[in-house]
mmCIF file of C-alpha atoms in Angstrom:
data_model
loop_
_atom_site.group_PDB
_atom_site.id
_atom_site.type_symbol
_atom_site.label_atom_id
_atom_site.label_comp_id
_atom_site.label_asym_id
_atom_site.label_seq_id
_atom_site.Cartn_x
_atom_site.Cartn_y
_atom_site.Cartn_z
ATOM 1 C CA UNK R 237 -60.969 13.510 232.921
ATOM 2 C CA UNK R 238 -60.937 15.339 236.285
ATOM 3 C CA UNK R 239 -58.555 16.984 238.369
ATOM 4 C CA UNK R 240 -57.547 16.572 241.701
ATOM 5 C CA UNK R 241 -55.818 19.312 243.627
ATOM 6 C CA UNK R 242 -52.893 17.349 245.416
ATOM 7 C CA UNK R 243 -53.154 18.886 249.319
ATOM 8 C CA UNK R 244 -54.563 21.959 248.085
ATOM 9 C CA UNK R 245 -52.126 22.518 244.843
ATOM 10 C CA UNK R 246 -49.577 22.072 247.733
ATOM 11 C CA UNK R 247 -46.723 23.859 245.019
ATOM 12 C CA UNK R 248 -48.744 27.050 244.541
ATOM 13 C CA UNK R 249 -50.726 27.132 248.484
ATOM 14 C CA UNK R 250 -49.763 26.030 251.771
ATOM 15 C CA UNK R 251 -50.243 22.542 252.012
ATOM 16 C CA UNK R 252 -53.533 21.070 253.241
ATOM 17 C CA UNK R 253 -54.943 24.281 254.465
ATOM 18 C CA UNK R 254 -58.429 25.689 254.623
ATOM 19 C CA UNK R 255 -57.295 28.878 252.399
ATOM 20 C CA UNK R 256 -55.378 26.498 249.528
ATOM 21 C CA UNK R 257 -57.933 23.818 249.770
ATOM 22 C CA UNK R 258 -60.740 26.597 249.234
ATOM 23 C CA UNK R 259 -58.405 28.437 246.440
ATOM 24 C CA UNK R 260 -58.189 25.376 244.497
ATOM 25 C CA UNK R 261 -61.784 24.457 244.658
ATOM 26 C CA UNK R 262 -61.624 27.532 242.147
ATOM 27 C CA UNK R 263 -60.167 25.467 239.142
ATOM 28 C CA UNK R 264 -60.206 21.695 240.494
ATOM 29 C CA UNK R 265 -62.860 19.686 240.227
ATOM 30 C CA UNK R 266 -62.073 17.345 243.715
ATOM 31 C CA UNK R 267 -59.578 18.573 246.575
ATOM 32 C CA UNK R 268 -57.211 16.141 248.234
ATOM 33 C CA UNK R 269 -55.848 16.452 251.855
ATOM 34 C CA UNK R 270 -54.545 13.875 254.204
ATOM 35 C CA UNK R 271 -55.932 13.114 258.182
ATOM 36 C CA UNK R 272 -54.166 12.107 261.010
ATOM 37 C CA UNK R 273 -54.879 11.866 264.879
ATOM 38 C CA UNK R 274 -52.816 14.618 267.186
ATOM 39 C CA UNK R 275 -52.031 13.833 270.721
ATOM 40 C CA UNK R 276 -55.523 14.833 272.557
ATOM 41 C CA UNK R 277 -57.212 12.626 270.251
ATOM 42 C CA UNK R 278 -58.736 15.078 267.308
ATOM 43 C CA UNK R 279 -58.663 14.273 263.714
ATOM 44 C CA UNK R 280 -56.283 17.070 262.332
ATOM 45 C CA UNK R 281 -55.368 17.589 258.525
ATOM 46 C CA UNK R 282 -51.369 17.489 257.766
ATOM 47 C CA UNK R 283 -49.352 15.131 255.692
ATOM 48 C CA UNK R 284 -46.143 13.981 257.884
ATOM 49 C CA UNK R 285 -45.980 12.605 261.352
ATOM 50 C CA UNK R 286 -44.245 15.331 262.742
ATOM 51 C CA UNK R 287 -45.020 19.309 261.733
ATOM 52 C CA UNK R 288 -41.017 20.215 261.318
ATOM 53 C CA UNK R 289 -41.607 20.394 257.660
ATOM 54 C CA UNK R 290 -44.750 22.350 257.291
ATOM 55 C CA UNK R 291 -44.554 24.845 260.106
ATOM 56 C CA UNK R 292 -42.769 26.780 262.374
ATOM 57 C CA UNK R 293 -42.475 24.649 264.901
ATOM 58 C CA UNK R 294 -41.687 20.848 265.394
ATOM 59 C CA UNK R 295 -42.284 17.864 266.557
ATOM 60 C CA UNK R 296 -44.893 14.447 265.953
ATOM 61 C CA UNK R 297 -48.435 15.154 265.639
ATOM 62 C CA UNK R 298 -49.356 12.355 267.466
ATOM 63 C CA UNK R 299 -47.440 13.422 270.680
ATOM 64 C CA UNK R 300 -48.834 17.461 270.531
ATOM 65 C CA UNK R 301 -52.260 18.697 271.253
ATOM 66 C CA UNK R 302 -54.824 20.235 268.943
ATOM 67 C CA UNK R 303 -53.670 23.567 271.413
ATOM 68 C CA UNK R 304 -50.268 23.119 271.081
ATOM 69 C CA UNK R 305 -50.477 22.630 266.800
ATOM 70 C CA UNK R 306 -52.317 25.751 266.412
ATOM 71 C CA UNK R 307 -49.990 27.738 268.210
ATOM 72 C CA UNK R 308 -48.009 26.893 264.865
ATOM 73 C CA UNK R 309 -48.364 28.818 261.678
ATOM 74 C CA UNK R 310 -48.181 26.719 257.973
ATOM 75 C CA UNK R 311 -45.033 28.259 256.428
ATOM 76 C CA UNK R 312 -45.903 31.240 254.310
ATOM 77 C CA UNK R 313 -48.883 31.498 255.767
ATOM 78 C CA UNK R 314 -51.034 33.062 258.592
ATOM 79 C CA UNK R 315 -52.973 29.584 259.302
ATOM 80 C CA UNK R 316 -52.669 26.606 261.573
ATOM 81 C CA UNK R 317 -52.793 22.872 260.591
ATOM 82 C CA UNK R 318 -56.744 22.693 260.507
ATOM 83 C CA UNK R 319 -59.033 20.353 262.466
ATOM 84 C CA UNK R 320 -60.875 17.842 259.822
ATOM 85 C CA UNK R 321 -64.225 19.011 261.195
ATOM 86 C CA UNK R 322 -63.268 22.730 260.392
ATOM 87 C CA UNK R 323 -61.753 21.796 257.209
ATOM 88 C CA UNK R 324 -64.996 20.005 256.203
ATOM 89 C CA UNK R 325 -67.019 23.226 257.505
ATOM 90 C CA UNK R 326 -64.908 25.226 255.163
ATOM 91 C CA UNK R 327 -65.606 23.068 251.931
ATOM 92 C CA UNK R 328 -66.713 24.844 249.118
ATOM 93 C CA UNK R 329 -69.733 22.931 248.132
ATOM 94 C CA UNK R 330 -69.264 22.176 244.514
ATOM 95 C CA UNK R 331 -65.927 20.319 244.948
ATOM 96 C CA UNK R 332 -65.505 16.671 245.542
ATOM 97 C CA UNK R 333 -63.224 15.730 248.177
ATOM 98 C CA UNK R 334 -60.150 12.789 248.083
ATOM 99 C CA UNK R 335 -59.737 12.163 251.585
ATOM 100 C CA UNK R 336 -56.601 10.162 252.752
ATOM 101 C CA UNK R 337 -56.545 8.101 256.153
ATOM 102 C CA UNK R 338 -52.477 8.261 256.707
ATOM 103 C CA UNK R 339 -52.295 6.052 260.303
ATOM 104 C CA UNK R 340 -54.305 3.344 261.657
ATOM 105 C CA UNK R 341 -57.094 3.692 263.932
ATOM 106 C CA UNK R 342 -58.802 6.582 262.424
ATOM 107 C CA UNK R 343 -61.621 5.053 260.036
ATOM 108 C CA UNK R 344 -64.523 4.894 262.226
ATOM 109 C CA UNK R 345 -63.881 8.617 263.545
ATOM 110 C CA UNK R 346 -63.439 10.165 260.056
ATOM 111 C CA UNK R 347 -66.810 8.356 259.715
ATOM 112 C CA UNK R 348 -68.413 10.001 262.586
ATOM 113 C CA UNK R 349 -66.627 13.485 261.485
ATOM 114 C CA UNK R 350 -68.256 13.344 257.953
ATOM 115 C CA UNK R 351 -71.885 12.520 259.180
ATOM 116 C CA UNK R 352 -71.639 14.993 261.663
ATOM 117 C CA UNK R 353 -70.621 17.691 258.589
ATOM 118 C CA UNK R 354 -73.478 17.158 256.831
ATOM 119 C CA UNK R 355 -72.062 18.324 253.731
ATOM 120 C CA UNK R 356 -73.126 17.016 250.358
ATOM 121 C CA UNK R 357 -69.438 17.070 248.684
ATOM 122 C CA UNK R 358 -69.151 13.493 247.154
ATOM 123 C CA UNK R 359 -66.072 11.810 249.652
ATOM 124 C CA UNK R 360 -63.876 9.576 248.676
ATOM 125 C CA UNK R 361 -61.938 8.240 251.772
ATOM 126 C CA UNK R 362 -58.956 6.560 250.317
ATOM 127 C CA UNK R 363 -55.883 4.751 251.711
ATOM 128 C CA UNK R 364 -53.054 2.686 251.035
ATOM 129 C CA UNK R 365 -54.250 0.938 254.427
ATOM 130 C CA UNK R 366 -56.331 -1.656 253.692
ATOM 131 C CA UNK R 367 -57.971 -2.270 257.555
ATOM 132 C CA UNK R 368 -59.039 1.186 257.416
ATOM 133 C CA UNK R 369 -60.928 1.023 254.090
ATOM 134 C CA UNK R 370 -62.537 -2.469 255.884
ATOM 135 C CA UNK R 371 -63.352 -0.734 258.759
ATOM 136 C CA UNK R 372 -65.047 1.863 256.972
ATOM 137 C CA UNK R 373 -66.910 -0.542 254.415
ATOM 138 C CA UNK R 374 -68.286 -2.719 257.302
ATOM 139 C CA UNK R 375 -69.625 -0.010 259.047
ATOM 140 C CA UNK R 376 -70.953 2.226 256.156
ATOM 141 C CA UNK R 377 -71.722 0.506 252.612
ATOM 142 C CA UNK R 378 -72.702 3.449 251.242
ATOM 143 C CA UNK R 379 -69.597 5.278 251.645
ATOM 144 C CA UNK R 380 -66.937 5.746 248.518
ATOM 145 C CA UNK R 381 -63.674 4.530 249.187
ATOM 146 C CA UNK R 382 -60.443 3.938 247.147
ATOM 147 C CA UNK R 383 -57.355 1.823 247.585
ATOM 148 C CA UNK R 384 -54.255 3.828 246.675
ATOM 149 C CA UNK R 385 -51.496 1.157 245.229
ATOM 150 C CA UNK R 386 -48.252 1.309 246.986
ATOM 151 C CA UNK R 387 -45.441 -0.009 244.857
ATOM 152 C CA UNK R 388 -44.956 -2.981 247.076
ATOM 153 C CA UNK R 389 -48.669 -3.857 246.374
ATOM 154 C CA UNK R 390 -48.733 -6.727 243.935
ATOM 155 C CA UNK R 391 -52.683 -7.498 243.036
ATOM 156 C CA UNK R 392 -54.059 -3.899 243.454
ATOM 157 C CA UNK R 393 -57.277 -4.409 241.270
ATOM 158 C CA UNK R 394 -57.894 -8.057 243.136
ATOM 159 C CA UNK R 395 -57.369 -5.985 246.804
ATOM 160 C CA UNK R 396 -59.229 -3.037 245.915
ATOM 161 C CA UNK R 397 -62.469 -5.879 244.603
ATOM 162 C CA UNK R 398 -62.137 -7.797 247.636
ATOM 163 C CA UNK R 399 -62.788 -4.545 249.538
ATOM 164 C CA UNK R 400 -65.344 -3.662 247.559
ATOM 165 C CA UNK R 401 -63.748 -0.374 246.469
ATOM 166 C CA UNK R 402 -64.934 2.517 244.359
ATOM 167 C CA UNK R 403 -61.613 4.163 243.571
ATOM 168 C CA UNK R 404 -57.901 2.532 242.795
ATOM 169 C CA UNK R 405 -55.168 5.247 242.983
ATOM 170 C CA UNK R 406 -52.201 4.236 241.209
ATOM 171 C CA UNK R 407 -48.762 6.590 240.340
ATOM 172 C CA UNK R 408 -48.718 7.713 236.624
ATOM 173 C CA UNK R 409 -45.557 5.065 235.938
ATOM 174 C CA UNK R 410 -48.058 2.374 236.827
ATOM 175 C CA UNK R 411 -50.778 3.331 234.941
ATOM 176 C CA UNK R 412 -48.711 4.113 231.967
ATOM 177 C CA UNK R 413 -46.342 1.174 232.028
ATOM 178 C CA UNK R 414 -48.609 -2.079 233.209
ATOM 179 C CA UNK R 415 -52.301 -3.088 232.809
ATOM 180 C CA UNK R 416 -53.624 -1.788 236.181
ATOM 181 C CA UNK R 417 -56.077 0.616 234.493
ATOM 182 C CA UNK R 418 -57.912 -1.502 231.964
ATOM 183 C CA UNK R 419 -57.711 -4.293 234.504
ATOM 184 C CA UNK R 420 -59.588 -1.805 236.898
ATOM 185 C CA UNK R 421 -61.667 -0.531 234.426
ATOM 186 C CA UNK R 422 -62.710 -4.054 233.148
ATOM 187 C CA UNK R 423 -64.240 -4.533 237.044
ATOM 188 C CA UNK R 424 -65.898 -1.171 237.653
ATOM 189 C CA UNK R 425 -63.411 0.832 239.006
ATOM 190 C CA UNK R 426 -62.614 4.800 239.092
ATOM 191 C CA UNK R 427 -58.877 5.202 238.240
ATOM 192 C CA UNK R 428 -57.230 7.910 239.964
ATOM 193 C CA UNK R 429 -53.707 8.751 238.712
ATOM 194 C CA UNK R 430 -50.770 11.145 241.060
ATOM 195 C CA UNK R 431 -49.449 12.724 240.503
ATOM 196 C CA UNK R 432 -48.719 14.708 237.151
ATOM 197 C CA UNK R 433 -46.873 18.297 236.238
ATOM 198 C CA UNK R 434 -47.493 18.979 232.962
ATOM 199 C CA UNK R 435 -50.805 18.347 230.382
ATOM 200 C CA UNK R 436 -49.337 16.026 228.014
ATOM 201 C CA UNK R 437 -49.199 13.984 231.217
ATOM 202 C CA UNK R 438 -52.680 14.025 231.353
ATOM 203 C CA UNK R 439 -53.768 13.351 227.502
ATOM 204 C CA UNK R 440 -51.284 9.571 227.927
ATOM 205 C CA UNK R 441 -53.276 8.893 231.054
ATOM 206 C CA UNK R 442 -56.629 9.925 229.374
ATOM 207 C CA UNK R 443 -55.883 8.146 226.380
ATOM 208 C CA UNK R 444 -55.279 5.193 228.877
ATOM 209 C CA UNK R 445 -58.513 5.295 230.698
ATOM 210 C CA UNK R 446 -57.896 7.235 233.491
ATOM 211 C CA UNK R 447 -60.634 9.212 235.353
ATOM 212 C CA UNK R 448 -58.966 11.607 237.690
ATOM 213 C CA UNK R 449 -55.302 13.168 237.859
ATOM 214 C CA UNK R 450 -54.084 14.416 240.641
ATOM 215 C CA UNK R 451 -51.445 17.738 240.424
ATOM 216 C CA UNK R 452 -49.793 19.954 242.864
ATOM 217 C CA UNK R 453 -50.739 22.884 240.558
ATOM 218 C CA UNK R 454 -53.454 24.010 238.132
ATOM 219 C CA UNK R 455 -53.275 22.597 234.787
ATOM 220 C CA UNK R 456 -55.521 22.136 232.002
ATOM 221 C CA UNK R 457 -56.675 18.637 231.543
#
């Protein structure tokens, strides 16, 4: 079993920055941070639509420039919310990396943004947006992607083959309580699992097949 560094170990760092993201590459063995577009068009890397929680400052992302964002600090911390090109410049290289699309309309950029890294991190560009894991699947086979199951998502293994998927994220009630994760296992799939706060946690979803666990903190798994 693996684990996944939820934003960074977003309750022991601030949240999807370069210094958390880099500190948990330490004793994680992927990192997981979220992309969205800002107002003059750049990929940036924060969770909500607006930066009211996060920062100093407030207000949507997707009506503020890449200027105006990093005149904000992260709270408790001396950074801005990062570009996703200098967040995938910062990678350290041993870590794998759970990228989440969080709007619409972003898949074929993130593409362009990761070939233009040149990084050899293994990506996993995950979603609970199904277009954008068909955009990215039409326009690069090659490229890992996962289907993260929202609770209002009835056939997640049948979705995540009929987008020819790599990864299904599920919660940790789901994978404990139904038969998502032999279901998934039975077709191929890598199980992801968010997100857990304690080891025993991890051992049930082991025990159940899981490959990856996702945490806001460092725990042994």
């Amino acid at each position: 079993m693996r684990l996944i560094a939820h934003r960074g170990f977003a309750a022991t760092a601030p949240e999807n920055t370069i210094g958390a993201v880099r500190a948990a590459a330490e004793h994680a063995d992927a990192v997981e941070f979220d992309v969205r577009r800002c107002g003059s068009g750049e990929l940036v890397v924060v969770h909500d639509d607006t930066i009211d929680r996060v920062t100093d400052g407030s207000g949507t992302v997707a009506d503020a420039t890449v200027s105006e964002l990093t005149a904000h600090s992260v709270l408790e911390s001396d950074e801005s919310i990062p570009t996703l090109d200098a967040m995938l410049a910062a990678l350290p290289p041993t870590v794998e990396v759970n990228l989440e699309l969080k709007e619409p309309g972003i898949a074929g950029d993130v593409l362009a943004a990761l070939e233009d890294a040149d990084i050899d991190n293994r990506v996993v560009t995950t979603s609970f947006l199904d277009g954008e894991l068909r955009t990215i699947r039409e326009r690069d086979p090659s490229q890992p992607i996962g289907l993260l199951a929202s609770r209002h998502l009835e056939t997640p293994v049948t979705t995540a083959v009929e987008l020819d998927c790599d990864v299904l994220g599920a919660s940790c009630w789901r994978c404990l309580a139904t038969r998502i994760v032999p279901r998934a296992k039975a077709v191929g799939l890598e199980v992801h699992s968010w997100s857990i706060e304690r080891r025993p946690m991890a051992t049930l979803l082991e025990r159940r097949g899981v490959d990856c666990v996702s945490a806001d903190r460092p725990i042994r798994v």
